[in-house]
Structure formats: structure tokens, C-alpha cells
Amino acid sequence: MTTQTKTASATKIKISPKYVFHVALTLFFFFGFQYLPPVLGLNQLGMAVVGIFLGMLYGWIALSTFVWPCLVGMLALCSCGYDSMNNLFAISFGNNLIPFLIFIFVYVTFLERAGVCNRISNWFLGRKIVAGHPWVLIFFIFMSAYVMGICTYSYPAALIPWAISYSICEEAGYKKGDKFPAMLVLGISVAAFCGYTALPIKPTAALGLTLLDTTTNGEYTISFVQYCAFMIPMTMIAIFIFMALMRFVFKVDVANLKNIDNQRFAEASREPMSRMEKVAFGSMVAFIIMMCLPTLLSADWGITQLFDAWGMNGPLFIVFVVLAIFMIDGKEILDFSNVANAGKMNWNVIIMTAACFAVAEAIGDEEVGIMNIVFDAVGPVLETLSPAVFIILSFVLMSIMTQFLHNLVLCSVMTPVLVQFALMMDINPAYFTIILIYAFSIALCTPAASGMAAMTHSNEWTWNSLSYKALCLHFVISLVVISAIFVPLAILLA
């Protein structure tokens, strides 16, 4: 036998029966589920969409892979007759979040190369209050994501603190595969989403309050202060619950953070910045300020309307243009081709997020019929309940449904229905609506729950089993704690 033959034999690909089974079952969900006898009154198209959702979810979990189940899901949505591939691409890859993700990954890589992320991590690790108190550091990191979520969008509120946390973990001696950095990534996502929900100025909250006003013909409204006084404690409690899970349930090892040389990082954070680092840091501050402008300025101002029309991509594009036009030492400050090809682009996140938009759209489509069946099943049950049980069950059901359906679709359809039920039961719907907005907003348990959830579940610093376990456990405990505290408060304040 020749050496080449031996090598070929040694490298022969082996596929386990278990892997074949998982692939076959995934493909069955995509293309065979629709031919099963219809259940719960679903038509064949509804069965097909349910099967496609299950196929994507099963492929992500059982095979620990993301790209090909997403691509097959898109093909299956087309082949089952739901829509053409052109329209599906417009819904998925045409969503404005996709270019934002592509450019933000490039921008975060630029910030890392310029030393900004290391500078910020050194500043965190160098604080005296952090020395010997790792949970204070963790709280600071979560608060940075929370505040950025309030000021901007949930995506940069997670992506930038993620990059900083990677630097902190590497400086402290952690590596990919360790439980602590994985849980830190998940906690940052929770904090970013909580911050995004904390003020009534973001799409889901604004939509929910508008629907409350229109459904009750202006009889019930919630002021900015009332909303914040109710929602900020709710979201802060959710963050503290996750920190408690990290410490007492998952028992993450924070010993490395206790033993870090606090003085060394303090000195490093005080070292003079290079010209590139100053420009990069300034661009990040400018980016955050521009993201905040629609929130901070009067809605009647022309500049507010301009930035509002640009959305979250506008400020990012402005930063890229300025950094490309100006030079340092005869070179572009941001060489897009060089930075974009640095290997930091997470295509799992981008493709998974895009596919989730298409599936969420299909699930919420009236012709598919899934939502109608849910309404028909839930409505008669809700009418028979006491006020407290009605609020709790509505909160739980909406929280669960948000993990599988697009939050804005769910909010726009269910808020008027549930507010009408509340009025019929003599429940003041104002604070009840705030609880519903929380339920519609915190969507992280499954990759299909939101673009943010898809980003989180495909993050390379965490892994499937831990993500599902931690996020679902946090979801359940948060439901119990928030129901116990805020449902009685909502009834009392009504």
C-alpha cells in the first residue's frame, strides 16, 4: 500500500448514524411535515410553516450549525408556495438590520484594532471599586449595555460591550469555552434588551402605548414618568435575576477577576492615546451621540426628523464616510477592505438573523392562519378568569409567544385585543399595557425570537446548550418574580 493510499484511508470521512438521523429529521421538518394530517385546524400552508420553523430550530439545536438550516428554510418557504424567493430575500436580507450588522461588525473590528476596546477594558479593570469585587465589575459591564440600550438600539448596546468583555476576559485569562465569558455574553444581551425597553421611546413601547390610547379612545394613557417608574424597576430586576443565576445556579468561576493586578490596568488606562486611538474613540462617541439624537431632540426639529428617517444605519454610514475621507500618515483611517477581510465577520449571525425575519413574517401572515388559531384558542379562556389571573396569564402567554413571533407583529395584533378584554373585566388597562410591552420586548430564548436573539445564540463565545438553559431559566424566573411583584402593583395602581 502506498503512502498516499494510507493517507487517504486515514482521512476517510466518517458520518455517525446519529448525525444522519438528525439531518434526516431536520429535512423532514422542512419538506415532509406539511403532508402530515393537519392539526389544530391548520391548513397545509400553516403546517408547512410550522414544519419549517421546527426544522430550523431542530437543526440549530441538534446539529449545532446555523447557516445551512437557515438557507434550507428559505428554500422550503419558497417551495411550499408561501412566497417567491425574491420577496423572501426582500423580507430577510433586505431588512435594514442586515446592512447594520455587516457594517457594525466591521466597525467593532476597527475599534478593536485601534485599541479602543482594550482601553475601555483596562479602565473597567483598573477601578479601585472593582479590585477584589468581580461582581461589581460584572454589574458595571451590564449597566454599560443597559445605558447604551436606553440611548441607542439593542444591537450596538450588545455588540460594543461584547467586544469590551472579550478584551476583559482575555486579559483576565479566560478563553472561549469557559463558562464565565459565555454567561457574560448572555447577560449583556439581557441587559441591552432591558435598556432598550426601559423608556417609552422605542418602537415596541411606542406602539403599545399608542394602541392603548386608540383602543380606549384616549380614556387611558401613560405618561413618560409613569412608564419609566414602572418599567425601569422591572428591567433592573431582570438584570439582577440573571446575575443571581450566574452566581448561585451556574456558579461561574470569577477567581481570575479577583486575582487581577488592578494597579497594572489602572496604569495602562492612563497611558497616552495614539492619534489613531483618539480618532477611533471620538468616532465611537460621535456614533453614540448621533444614535441618541432622535431621542434627545424635539420631534418637530428638522435634524431630528432627518436622523429618524435615516434610522440606525445613518449614523453608522456617516462615521464610515468620515473615517474613509480623512487620513493619518497618508493612509485612510478606516481601510474598509482591509478591516472587513480581517476574519471578524460573523456570518452565522447575519444569515441566521435574516432567515428569522422571513420565518417570523410567515408565522404572522393571516393566510398561514397560525395567529388566528392562537387567538381563537386563547380568547375563550381569558374571558373566564379573575383580573389577577387574567393579567398573569396574558403576561405569560405573550412572553412565550414573543419567543417565536415577531414582537411588533404580536404587539400590534394582541394589544388591542387584550386591552378590550381588560376593559370588559373592569381592569384599568394602563399599567397592564406596560406589563404587556415588557412581555413583547424581552425575546431571547430562541434564535427566532428576534434579531438580537439570533445574534446571541450564534455568538462564538457561548454554545447552544448553555444559551438555551440560561436564557430559558432566566425567562421562567423573571416571569414568576415580575408577576409576583408588578401584577398586584398594576391592580393596586389602577
Short mmCIF file of C-alpha atoms in Angstrom, two decimals:
data_model
loop_
_atom_site.label_atom_id
_atom_site.label_comp_id
_atom_site.label_asym_id
_atom_site.label_seq_id
_atom_site.Cartn_x
_atom_site.Cartn_y
_atom_site.Cartn_z
CA MET A 1 0.00 0.00 0.00
CA THR A 2 1.42 3.36 -0.99
CA THR A 3 1.83 6.29 1.37
CA GLN A 4 -0.91 8.20 -0.49
CA THR A 5 -3.33 5.27 -0.10
CA LYS A 6 -2.59 5.07 3.62
CA THR A 7 -3.18 8.79 4.00
CA ALA A 8 -6.46 8.56 2.10
CA SER A 9 -7.60 5.69 4.32
CA ALA A 10 -6.61 7.54 7.46
CA THR A 11 -8.55 10.64 6.44
CA LYS A 12 -11.68 8.80 5.31
CA ILE A 13 -14.75 10.76 6.33
CA LYS A 14 -16.87 9.03 8.96
CA ILE A 15 -20.51 10.04 9.41
CA SER A 16 -22.23 8.72 12.52
CA PRO A 17 -25.77 7.26 12.33
CA LYS A 18 -26.82 9.84 14.94
CA TYR A 19 -25.74 12.68 12.64
CA VAL A 20 -27.58 11.12 9.68
CA PHE A 21 -30.72 10.80 11.81
CA HIS A 22 -30.57 14.47 12.88
CA VAL A 23 -30.05 15.65 9.29
CA ALA A 24 -32.88 13.43 8.01
CA LEU A 25 -35.28 14.64 10.72
CA THR A 26 -34.35 18.27 10.03
CA LEU A 27 -35.08 17.80 6.32
CA PHE A 28 -38.35 16.03 7.16
CA PHE A 29 -39.50 19.04 9.16
CA PHE A 30 -38.66 21.29 6.21
CA PHE A 31 -40.26 19.29 3.40
CA GLY A 32 -42.35 16.46 4.89
CA PHE A 33 -44.15 17.97 7.88
CA GLN A 34 -46.70 19.73 5.66
CA TYR A 35 -48.01 16.35 4.42
CA LEU A 36 -48.91 15.10 7.90
CA PRO A 37 -52.62 15.17 8.81
CA PRO A 38 -53.45 18.80 9.76
CA VAL A 39 -53.71 19.52 13.49
CA LEU A 40 -55.39 22.34 15.45
CA GLY A 41 -57.23 23.48 12.33
CA LEU A 42 -54.10 24.42 10.40
CA ASN A 43 -54.22 24.33 6.61
CA GLN A 44 -51.41 22.77 4.57
CA LEU A 45 -49.56 26.09 4.29
CA GLY A 46 -49.79 26.56 8.05
CA MET A 47 -48.43 23.02 8.59
CA ALA A 48 -45.60 23.80 6.17
CA VAL A 49 -44.62 27.00 8.00
CA VAL A 50 -44.75 25.25 11.39
CA GLY A 51 -42.55 22.48 9.97
CA ILE A 52 -40.07 25.00 8.57
CA PHE A 53 -39.83 26.75 11.94
CA LEU A 54 -39.33 23.41 13.71
CA GLY A 55 -36.74 22.36 11.11
CA MET A 56 -34.66 25.49 11.62
CA LEU A 57 -34.93 25.22 15.41
CA TYR A 58 -34.08 21.50 15.41
CA GLY A 59 -31.14 21.99 13.06
CA TRP A 60 -29.71 24.77 15.21
CA ILE A 61 -30.03 22.73 18.41
CA ALA A 62 -29.35 19.12 17.34
CA LEU A 63 -26.66 19.81 14.74
CA SER A 64 -25.10 22.89 16.37
CA THR A 65 -24.97 24.57 12.98
CA PHE A 66 -26.71 27.67 11.76
CA VAL A 67 -26.14 28.52 8.11
CA TRP A 68 -27.49 25.58 6.13
CA PRO A 69 -30.73 25.15 8.17
CA CYS A 70 -31.40 28.85 7.52
CA LEU A 71 -30.77 28.51 3.79
CA VAL A 72 -32.88 25.35 3.52
CA GLY A 73 -35.61 27.14 5.50
CA MET A 74 -35.66 29.91 2.87
CA LEU A 75 -35.86 27.32 0.08
CA ALA A 76 -38.67 25.50 1.89
CA LEU A 77 -40.67 28.70 2.36
CA CYS A 78 -40.47 29.19 -1.39
CA SER A 79 -41.18 25.55 -2.37
CA CYS A 80 -44.25 25.26 -0.11
CA GLY A 81 -45.86 28.13 -2.02
CA TYR A 82 -45.68 30.77 0.70
CA ASP A 83 -43.80 33.36 -1.37
CA SER A 84 -41.24 33.83 -4.12
CA MET A 85 -37.53 33.86 -3.34
CA ASN A 86 -37.28 37.49 -4.46
CA ASN A 87 -39.89 38.53 -1.90
CA LEU A 88 -38.34 36.36 0.79
CA PHE A 89 -34.97 37.99 0.20
CA ALA A 90 -36.58 41.42 0.45
CA ILE A 91 -38.14 40.45 3.80
CA SER A 92 -34.99 38.80 5.19
CA PHE A 93 -31.73 40.09 3.73
CA GLY A 94 -33.48 43.32 2.70
CA ASN A 95 -34.28 44.21 6.29
CA ASN A 96 -32.34 47.29 7.41
CA LEU A 97 -30.82 45.35 10.29
CA ILE A 98 -28.73 43.22 7.92
CA PRO A 99 -26.57 46.05 6.49
CA PHE A 100 -26.33 47.45 10.01
CA LEU A 101 -24.91 44.15 11.28
CA ILE A 102 -22.42 43.92 8.41
CA PHE A 103 -21.13 47.45 8.98
CA ILE A 104 -21.18 47.25 12.78
CA PHE A 105 -19.03 44.10 12.70
CA VAL A 106 -16.52 45.95 10.54
CA TYR A 107 -16.68 49.00 12.81
CA VAL A 108 -16.19 46.98 16.01
CA THR A 109 -13.17 45.29 14.38
CA PHE A 110 -11.80 48.78 13.60
CA LEU A 111 -12.30 49.83 17.24
CA GLU A 112 -10.52 46.68 18.44
CA ARG A 113 -7.57 47.24 16.10
CA ALA A 114 -7.28 50.88 17.14
CA GLY A 115 -7.06 49.83 20.80
CA VAL A 116 -10.33 51.38 21.97
CA CYS A 117 -11.78 48.15 23.37
CA ASN A 118 -8.59 47.38 25.26
CA ARG A 119 -8.52 50.96 26.60
CA ILE A 120 -12.08 50.67 27.93
CA SER A 121 -11.47 47.19 29.40
CA ASN A 122 -8.34 48.50 31.14
CA TRP A 123 -10.40 51.37 32.55
CA PHE A 124 -13.01 48.96 33.94
CA LEU A 125 -10.40 46.59 35.39
CA GLY A 126 -8.41 49.50 36.85
CA ARG A 127 -11.18 50.96 39.02
CA LYS A 128 -10.49 50.70 42.77
CA ILE A 129 -14.08 49.68 43.45
CA VAL A 130 -13.58 46.66 41.18
CA ALA A 131 -10.43 45.40 42.95
CA GLY A 132 -11.34 42.14 44.67
CA HIS A 133 -15.04 42.65 43.80
CA PRO A 134 -15.67 40.86 40.47
CA TRP A 135 -19.44 41.16 40.76
CA VAL A 136 -19.14 44.93 40.83
CA LEU A 137 -17.24 44.72 37.52
CA ILE A 138 -19.91 42.45 36.06
CA PHE A 139 -22.61 44.91 37.17
CA PHE A 140 -20.68 47.78 35.53
CA ILE A 141 -20.48 45.85 32.25
CA PHE A 142 -24.20 45.06 32.32
CA MET A 143 -25.00 48.69 33.14
CA SER A 144 -22.94 49.89 30.18
CA ALA A 145 -25.09 47.67 27.91
CA TYR A 146 -28.25 48.85 29.71
CA VAL A 147 -27.44 52.54 29.28
CA MET A 148 -26.44 52.04 25.63
CA GLY A 149 -29.73 50.21 25.11
CA ILE A 150 -31.60 53.21 26.51
CA CYS A 151 -29.66 55.64 24.34
CA THR A 152 -29.39 53.69 21.08
CA TYR A 153 -30.58 50.30 19.82
CA SER A 154 -30.22 46.85 21.36
CA TYR A 155 -27.74 45.72 18.69
CA PRO A 156 -24.89 48.21 19.30
CA ALA A 157 -25.77 48.04 23.01
CA ALA A 158 -24.74 44.38 22.90
CA LEU A 159 -22.04 44.37 20.22
CA ILE A 160 -19.82 47.09 21.71
CA PRO A 161 -19.94 45.73 25.31
CA TRP A 162 -19.35 42.26 23.87
CA ALA A 163 -16.12 43.46 22.27
CA ILE A 164 -15.06 45.10 25.54
CA SER A 165 -15.93 41.96 27.53
CA TYR A 166 -13.82 39.82 25.18
CA SER A 167 -10.82 42.02 25.98
CA ILE A 168 -11.56 41.87 29.71
CA CYS A 169 -11.85 38.08 29.64
CA GLU A 170 -8.65 37.64 27.65
CA GLU A 171 -6.77 39.99 29.99
CA ALA A 172 -8.06 38.00 32.97
CA GLY A 173 -7.01 34.66 31.44
CA TYR A 174 -10.37 33.32 30.27
CA LYS A 175 -10.79 31.68 26.87
CA LYS A 176 -13.57 30.56 24.56
CA GLY A 177 -15.29 27.53 26.05
CA ASP A 178 -15.11 28.82 29.62
CA LYS A 179 -18.45 29.29 31.35
CA PHE A 180 -17.82 32.79 32.69
CA PRO A 181 -17.30 34.63 29.38
CA ALA A 182 -20.23 32.69 27.85
CA MET A 183 -22.57 33.78 30.65
CA LEU A 184 -21.20 37.33 30.43
CA VAL A 185 -22.17 37.45 26.74
CA LEU A 186 -25.69 36.22 27.53
CA GLY A 187 -26.05 38.71 30.40
CA ILE A 188 -25.00 41.60 28.16
CA SER A 189 -27.76 40.63 25.73
CA VAL A 190 -30.31 40.59 28.57
CA ALA A 191 -29.09 43.99 29.81
CA ALA A 192 -29.12 45.51 26.30
CA PHE A 193 -32.69 44.36 25.70
CA CYS A 194 -33.77 45.62 29.13
CA GLY A 195 -32.23 49.02 28.44
CA TYR A 196 -33.89 49.16 25.04
CA THR A 197 -37.26 48.60 26.76
CA ALA A 198 -36.72 50.95 29.73
CA LEU A 199 -38.04 54.15 28.13
CA PRO A 200 -41.26 54.58 26.06
CA ILE A 201 -39.37 55.88 23.03
CA LYS A 202 -38.54 52.69 21.14
CA PRO A 203 -40.83 51.06 18.53
CA THR A 204 -42.46 48.34 20.64
CA ALA A 205 -43.13 50.58 23.64
CA ALA A 206 -44.33 53.47 21.48
CA LEU A 207 -46.61 51.16 19.50
CA GLY A 208 -48.05 49.59 22.66
CA LEU A 209 -48.85 52.95 24.26
CA THR A 210 -50.32 54.29 21.01
CA LEU A 211 -52.59 51.25 20.73
CA LEU A 212 -53.67 51.73 24.36
CA ASP A 213 -54.67 55.30 23.53
CA THR A 214 -56.51 54.47 20.30
CA THR A 215 -58.24 51.35 21.63
CA THR A 216 -59.63 53.24 24.66
CA ASN A 217 -60.40 56.39 22.60
CA GLY A 218 -57.94 58.39 24.68
CA GLU A 219 -59.56 57.49 28.02
CA TYR A 220 -56.42 55.70 29.26
CA THR A 221 -52.90 56.94 28.65
CA ILE A 222 -49.49 56.50 30.30
CA SER A 223 -47.13 59.42 30.82
CA PHE A 224 -43.37 59.21 30.28
CA VAL A 225 -42.75 59.31 34.05
CA GLN A 226 -45.38 56.67 34.84
CA TYR A 227 -43.93 54.32 32.24
CA CYS A 228 -40.34 54.76 33.47
CA ALA A 229 -41.34 54.41 37.14
CA PHE A 230 -42.90 51.04 36.32
CA MET A 231 -40.59 49.69 33.60
CA ILE A 232 -37.13 50.64 34.92
CA PRO A 233 -37.57 48.64 38.17
CA MET A 234 -38.91 45.70 36.11
CA THR A 235 -35.92 45.67 33.78
CA MET A 236 -33.39 46.18 36.60
CA ILE A 237 -34.89 43.25 38.47
CA ALA A 238 -34.46 41.14 35.31
CA ILE A 239 -30.74 42.02 35.24
CA PHE A 240 -30.27 41.20 38.93
CA ILE A 241 -32.04 37.87 38.37
CA PHE A 242 -29.50 37.00 35.66
CA MET A 243 -26.61 37.97 37.92
CA ALA A 244 -28.07 35.74 40.65
CA LEU A 245 -28.29 32.85 38.18
CA MET A 246 -24.65 33.38 37.21
CA ARG A 247 -23.56 33.32 40.83
CA PHE A 248 -25.78 30.75 42.54
CA VAL A 249 -27.10 28.42 39.82
CA PHE A 250 -24.40 28.30 37.15
CA LYS A 251 -21.68 29.16 39.69
CA VAL A 252 -19.35 30.83 37.22
CA ASP A 253 -15.71 30.97 38.22
CA VAL A 254 -14.75 34.60 38.84
CA ALA A 255 -11.46 33.80 40.59
CA ASN A 256 -9.44 35.21 37.68
CA LEU A 257 -11.12 38.59 38.15
CA LYS A 258 -10.32 38.58 41.88
CA ASN A 259 -6.65 37.98 41.23
CA ILE A 260 -6.05 40.57 38.52
CA ASP A 261 -3.44 43.25 39.12
CA ASN A 262 -5.76 46.23 39.45
CA GLN A 263 -2.90 48.74 39.50
CA ARG A 264 -1.42 47.45 36.25
CA PHE A 265 -4.69 48.03 34.40
CA ALA A 266 -5.14 51.44 36.01
CA GLU A 267 -1.71 52.49 34.75
CA ALA A 268 -2.43 51.07 31.28
CA SER A 269 -5.68 53.03 31.08
CA ARG A 270 -3.76 56.26 31.84
CA GLU A 271 -1.18 55.81 29.09
CA PRO A 272 -1.33 58.47 26.34
CA MET A 273 -3.59 57.63 23.41
CA SER A 274 -2.17 57.34 19.91
CA ARG A 275 -3.66 59.56 17.19
CA MET A 276 -5.50 56.56 15.73
CA GLU A 277 -6.94 55.61 19.12
CA LYS A 278 -8.13 59.19 19.75
CA VAL A 279 -9.85 59.34 16.38
CA ALA A 280 -11.43 55.89 16.84
CA PHE A 281 -12.63 56.72 20.35
CA GLY A 282 -14.01 60.06 19.13
CA SER A 283 -15.84 58.32 16.30
CA MET A 284 -17.47 55.93 18.79
CA VAL A 285 -18.64 58.83 20.96
CA ALA A 286 -19.97 60.64 17.87
CA PHE A 287 -21.74 57.46 16.72
CA ILE A 288 -23.50 57.04 20.10
CA ILE A 289 -24.49 60.73 20.18
CA MET A 290 -25.95 60.53 16.67
CA MET A 291 -27.88 57.40 17.63
CA CYS A 292 -29.31 59.32 20.61
CA LEU A 293 -30.36 62.44 18.70
CA PRO A 294 -33.90 61.28 17.76
CA THR A 295 -34.47 60.53 21.45
CA LEU A 296 -32.95 63.70 22.90
CA LEU A 297 -34.18 66.37 20.48
CA SER A 298 -37.66 67.65 19.76
CA ALA A 299 -39.57 65.56 17.24
CA ASP A 300 -40.53 68.76 15.38
CA TRP A 301 -36.95 69.71 14.54
CA GLY A 302 -35.67 69.05 11.04
CA ILE A 303 -32.45 67.38 12.24
CA THR A 304 -34.49 65.01 14.43
CA GLN A 305 -36.70 64.05 11.51
CA LEU A 306 -33.62 63.55 9.31
CA PHE A 307 -31.90 61.20 11.75
CA ASP A 308 -35.20 59.45 12.42
CA ALA A 309 -35.58 58.86 8.67
CA TRP A 310 -32.01 57.54 8.44
CA GLY A 311 -32.66 55.06 11.25
CA MET A 312 -29.79 53.20 12.88
CA ASN A 313 -27.83 52.83 9.62
CA GLY A 314 -27.49 56.58 9.01
CA PRO A 315 -25.11 57.41 11.90
CA LEU A 316 -23.02 54.35 11.10
CA PHE A 317 -22.70 55.32 7.43
CA ILE A 318 -21.70 58.87 8.42
CA VAL A 319 -18.93 57.51 10.65
CA PHE A 320 -17.66 55.26 7.85
CA VAL A 321 -17.63 58.09 5.31
CA VAL A 322 -15.74 60.48 7.59
CA LEU A 323 -13.19 57.84 8.60
CA ALA A 324 -12.66 56.92 4.93
CA ILE A 325 -12.26 60.53 3.73
CA PHE A 326 -9.71 61.65 6.31
CA MET A 327 -6.23 60.18 6.63
CA ILE A 328 -3.48 59.64 9.20
CA ASP A 329 0.10 59.44 7.89
CA GLY A 330 -1.18 59.35 4.30
CA LYS A 331 -3.49 56.36 4.89
CA GLU A 332 -7.24 56.08 5.24
CA ILE A 333 -8.21 55.99 8.90
CA LEU A 334 -10.59 53.13 8.13
CA ASP A 335 -9.42 50.95 5.25
CA PHE A 336 -12.71 49.15 4.70
CA SER A 337 -11.39 46.26 2.57
CA ASN A 338 -8.56 45.55 4.99
CA VAL A 339 -10.73 45.64 8.11
CA ALA A 340 -13.67 43.78 6.54
CA ASN A 341 -11.36 40.93 5.50
CA ALA A 342 -9.82 40.58 8.96
CA GLY A 343 -11.86 37.43 9.67
CA LYS A 344 -14.10 39.00 12.34
CA MET A 345 -17.31 38.99 10.27
CA ASN A 346 -19.80 36.63 11.96
CA TRP A 347 -21.80 35.32 9.01
CA ASN A 348 -23.70 32.92 11.28
CA VAL A 349 -25.33 35.92 12.96
CA ILE A 350 -26.11 37.69 9.68
CA ILE A 351 -27.62 34.71 7.85
CA MET A 352 -29.48 33.47 10.90
CA THR A 353 -30.97 36.89 11.61
CA ALA A 354 -32.10 37.28 8.00
CA ALA A 355 -33.76 33.85 7.91
CA CYS A 356 -35.55 34.54 11.20
CA PHE A 357 -37.17 37.64 9.68
CA ALA A 358 -38.61 35.53 6.85
CA VAL A 359 -39.96 32.83 9.18
CA ALA A 360 -41.40 35.38 11.62
CA GLU A 361 -43.18 37.09 8.73
CA ALA A 362 -44.66 33.76 7.61
CA ILE A 363 -45.83 32.83 11.12
CA GLY A 364 -47.64 36.17 11.47
CA ASP A 365 -49.24 36.05 8.00
CA GLU A 366 -53.05 35.84 8.10
CA GLU A 367 -53.17 33.44 5.13
CA VAL A 368 -50.97 30.99 7.02
CA GLY A 369 -53.52 31.07 9.85
CA ILE A 370 -51.29 30.32 12.83
CA MET A 371 -52.12 33.56 14.67
CA ASN A 372 -55.86 33.15 14.09
CA ILE A 373 -55.78 29.72 15.68
CA VAL A 374 -53.88 31.09 18.68
CA PHE A 375 -56.43 33.89 19.12
CA ASP A 376 -59.36 31.50 18.86
CA ALA A 377 -57.82 29.23 21.48
CA VAL A 378 -56.79 31.97 23.92
CA GLY A 379 -59.85 34.24 23.76
CA PRO A 380 -62.49 32.00 25.41
CA VAL A 381 -60.06 31.06 28.20
CA LEU A 382 -59.22 34.67 29.09
CA GLU A 383 -62.88 35.67 29.42
CA THR A 384 -63.42 33.29 32.36
CA LEU A 385 -60.54 34.47 34.56
CA SER A 386 -60.25 36.77 37.57
CA PRO A 387 -58.42 40.08 37.00
CA ALA A 388 -55.14 38.97 38.60
CA VAL A 389 -55.12 35.60 36.82
CA PHE A 390 -56.06 37.31 33.54
CA ILE A 391 -53.09 39.71 33.77
CA ILE A 392 -50.67 36.94 34.77
CA LEU A 393 -51.86 34.54 32.07
CA SER A 394 -51.77 37.30 29.42
CA PHE A 395 -48.23 38.21 30.52
CA VAL A 396 -47.07 34.58 30.41
CA LEU A 397 -48.73 33.77 27.07
CA MET A 398 -47.44 36.91 25.36
CA SER A 399 -43.94 36.31 26.78
CA ILE A 400 -43.96 32.76 25.39
CA MET A 401 -45.39 33.78 22.00
CA THR A 402 -42.75 36.52 21.68
CA GLN A 403 -40.06 33.83 21.71
CA PHE A 404 -41.41 32.56 18.37
CA LEU A 405 -43.16 35.52 16.72
CA HIS A 406 -42.05 39.00 15.69
CA ASN A 407 -42.61 41.32 18.66
CA LEU A 408 -44.02 44.25 16.67
CA VAL A 409 -46.47 41.96 14.85
CA LEU A 410 -47.55 40.41 18.13
CA CYS A 411 -47.82 43.79 19.84
CA SER A 412 -49.86 45.34 17.03
CA VAL A 413 -52.31 42.42 16.90
CA MET A 414 -52.64 41.40 20.55
CA THR A 415 -52.53 44.72 22.43
CA PRO A 416 -55.95 45.95 21.17
CA VAL A 417 -57.49 42.51 21.81
CA LEU A 418 -56.16 42.20 25.36
CA VAL A 419 -56.94 45.83 26.21
CA GLN A 420 -60.55 45.21 25.13
CA PHE A 421 -60.68 42.10 27.34
CA ALA A 422 -59.29 44.17 30.23
CA LEU A 423 -62.00 46.82 29.78
CA MET A 424 -64.69 44.12 29.70
CA MET A 425 -63.35 42.79 33.03
CA ASP A 426 -63.19 46.28 34.63
CA ILE A 427 -59.39 46.21 34.69
CA ASN A 428 -57.57 49.51 34.22
CA PRO A 429 -55.57 48.72 31.05
CA ALA A 430 -52.86 51.38 31.54
CA TYR A 431 -50.32 49.56 33.72
CA PHE A 432 -51.46 46.25 32.24
CA THR A 433 -50.21 47.57 28.87
CA ILE A 434 -46.76 48.28 30.35
CA ILE A 435 -46.55 44.67 31.52
CA LEU A 436 -47.54 43.56 28.01
CA ILE A 437 -44.83 45.76 26.48
CA TYR A 438 -42.23 44.03 28.67
CA ALA A 439 -43.61 40.67 27.51
CA PHE A 440 -43.40 41.73 23.84
CA SER A 441 -39.87 43.11 24.22
CA ILE A 442 -37.68 40.57 26.06
CA ALA A 443 -37.28 37.98 23.30
CA LEU A 444 -34.10 35.93 23.67
CA CYS A 445 -34.96 32.29 24.41
CA THR A 446 -34.95 31.02 20.81
CA PRO A 447 -32.95 32.27 17.81
CA ALA A 448 -36.24 33.04 16.05
CA ALA A 449 -37.41 35.34 18.85
CA SER A 450 -35.64 38.42 17.49
CA GLY A 451 -32.62 39.63 15.56
CA MET A 452 -30.93 40.15 18.91
CA ALA A 453 -31.69 36.56 19.91
CA ALA A 454 -30.21 35.23 16.65
CA MET A 455 -27.04 37.25 17.30
CA THR A 456 -26.81 35.95 20.87
CA HIS A 457 -27.35 32.26 20.11
CA SER A 458 -24.75 32.31 17.33
CA ASN A 459 -22.11 34.16 19.36
CA GLU A 460 -18.85 32.20 19.21
CA TRP A 461 -18.08 32.76 22.91
CA THR A 462 -21.12 30.78 24.04
CA TRP A 463 -22.70 27.49 22.99
CA ASN A 464 -26.20 26.11 22.35
CA SER A 465 -26.88 24.04 25.47
CA LEU A 466 -25.75 26.79 27.84
CA SER A 467 -27.58 29.53 25.93
CA TYR A 468 -30.91 27.71 25.98
CA LYS A 469 -30.53 26.60 29.59
CA ALA A 470 -29.50 30.02 30.95
CA LEU A 471 -31.89 32.16 28.90
CA CYS A 472 -34.91 29.89 29.40
CA LEU A 473 -34.28 29.62 33.14
CA HIS A 474 -33.93 33.38 33.37
CA PHE A 475 -37.13 33.72 31.35
CA VAL A 476 -39.12 31.48 33.72
CA ILE A 477 -37.80 33.02 36.95
CA SER A 478 -38.35 36.54 35.59
CA LEU A 479 -41.96 35.67 34.75
CA VAL A 480 -42.56 34.43 38.29
CA VAL A 481 -40.84 37.34 40.06
CA ILE A 482 -42.34 40.07 37.85
CA SER A 483 -45.80 38.51 38.11
CA ALA A 484 -45.50 38.36 41.90
CA ILE A 485 -44.39 42.00 42.25
CA PHE A 486 -45.84 44.00 39.37
CA VAL A 487 -49.21 42.36 38.71
CA PRO A 488 -50.53 43.22 42.21
CA LEU A 489 -48.96 46.68 41.79
CA ALA A 490 -50.75 47.17 38.46
CA ILE A 491 -54.07 46.22 40.06
CA LEU A 492 -53.38 48.46 43.07
CA LEU A 493 -52.48 51.49 40.93
CA ALA A 494 -55.46 51.02 38.60
#
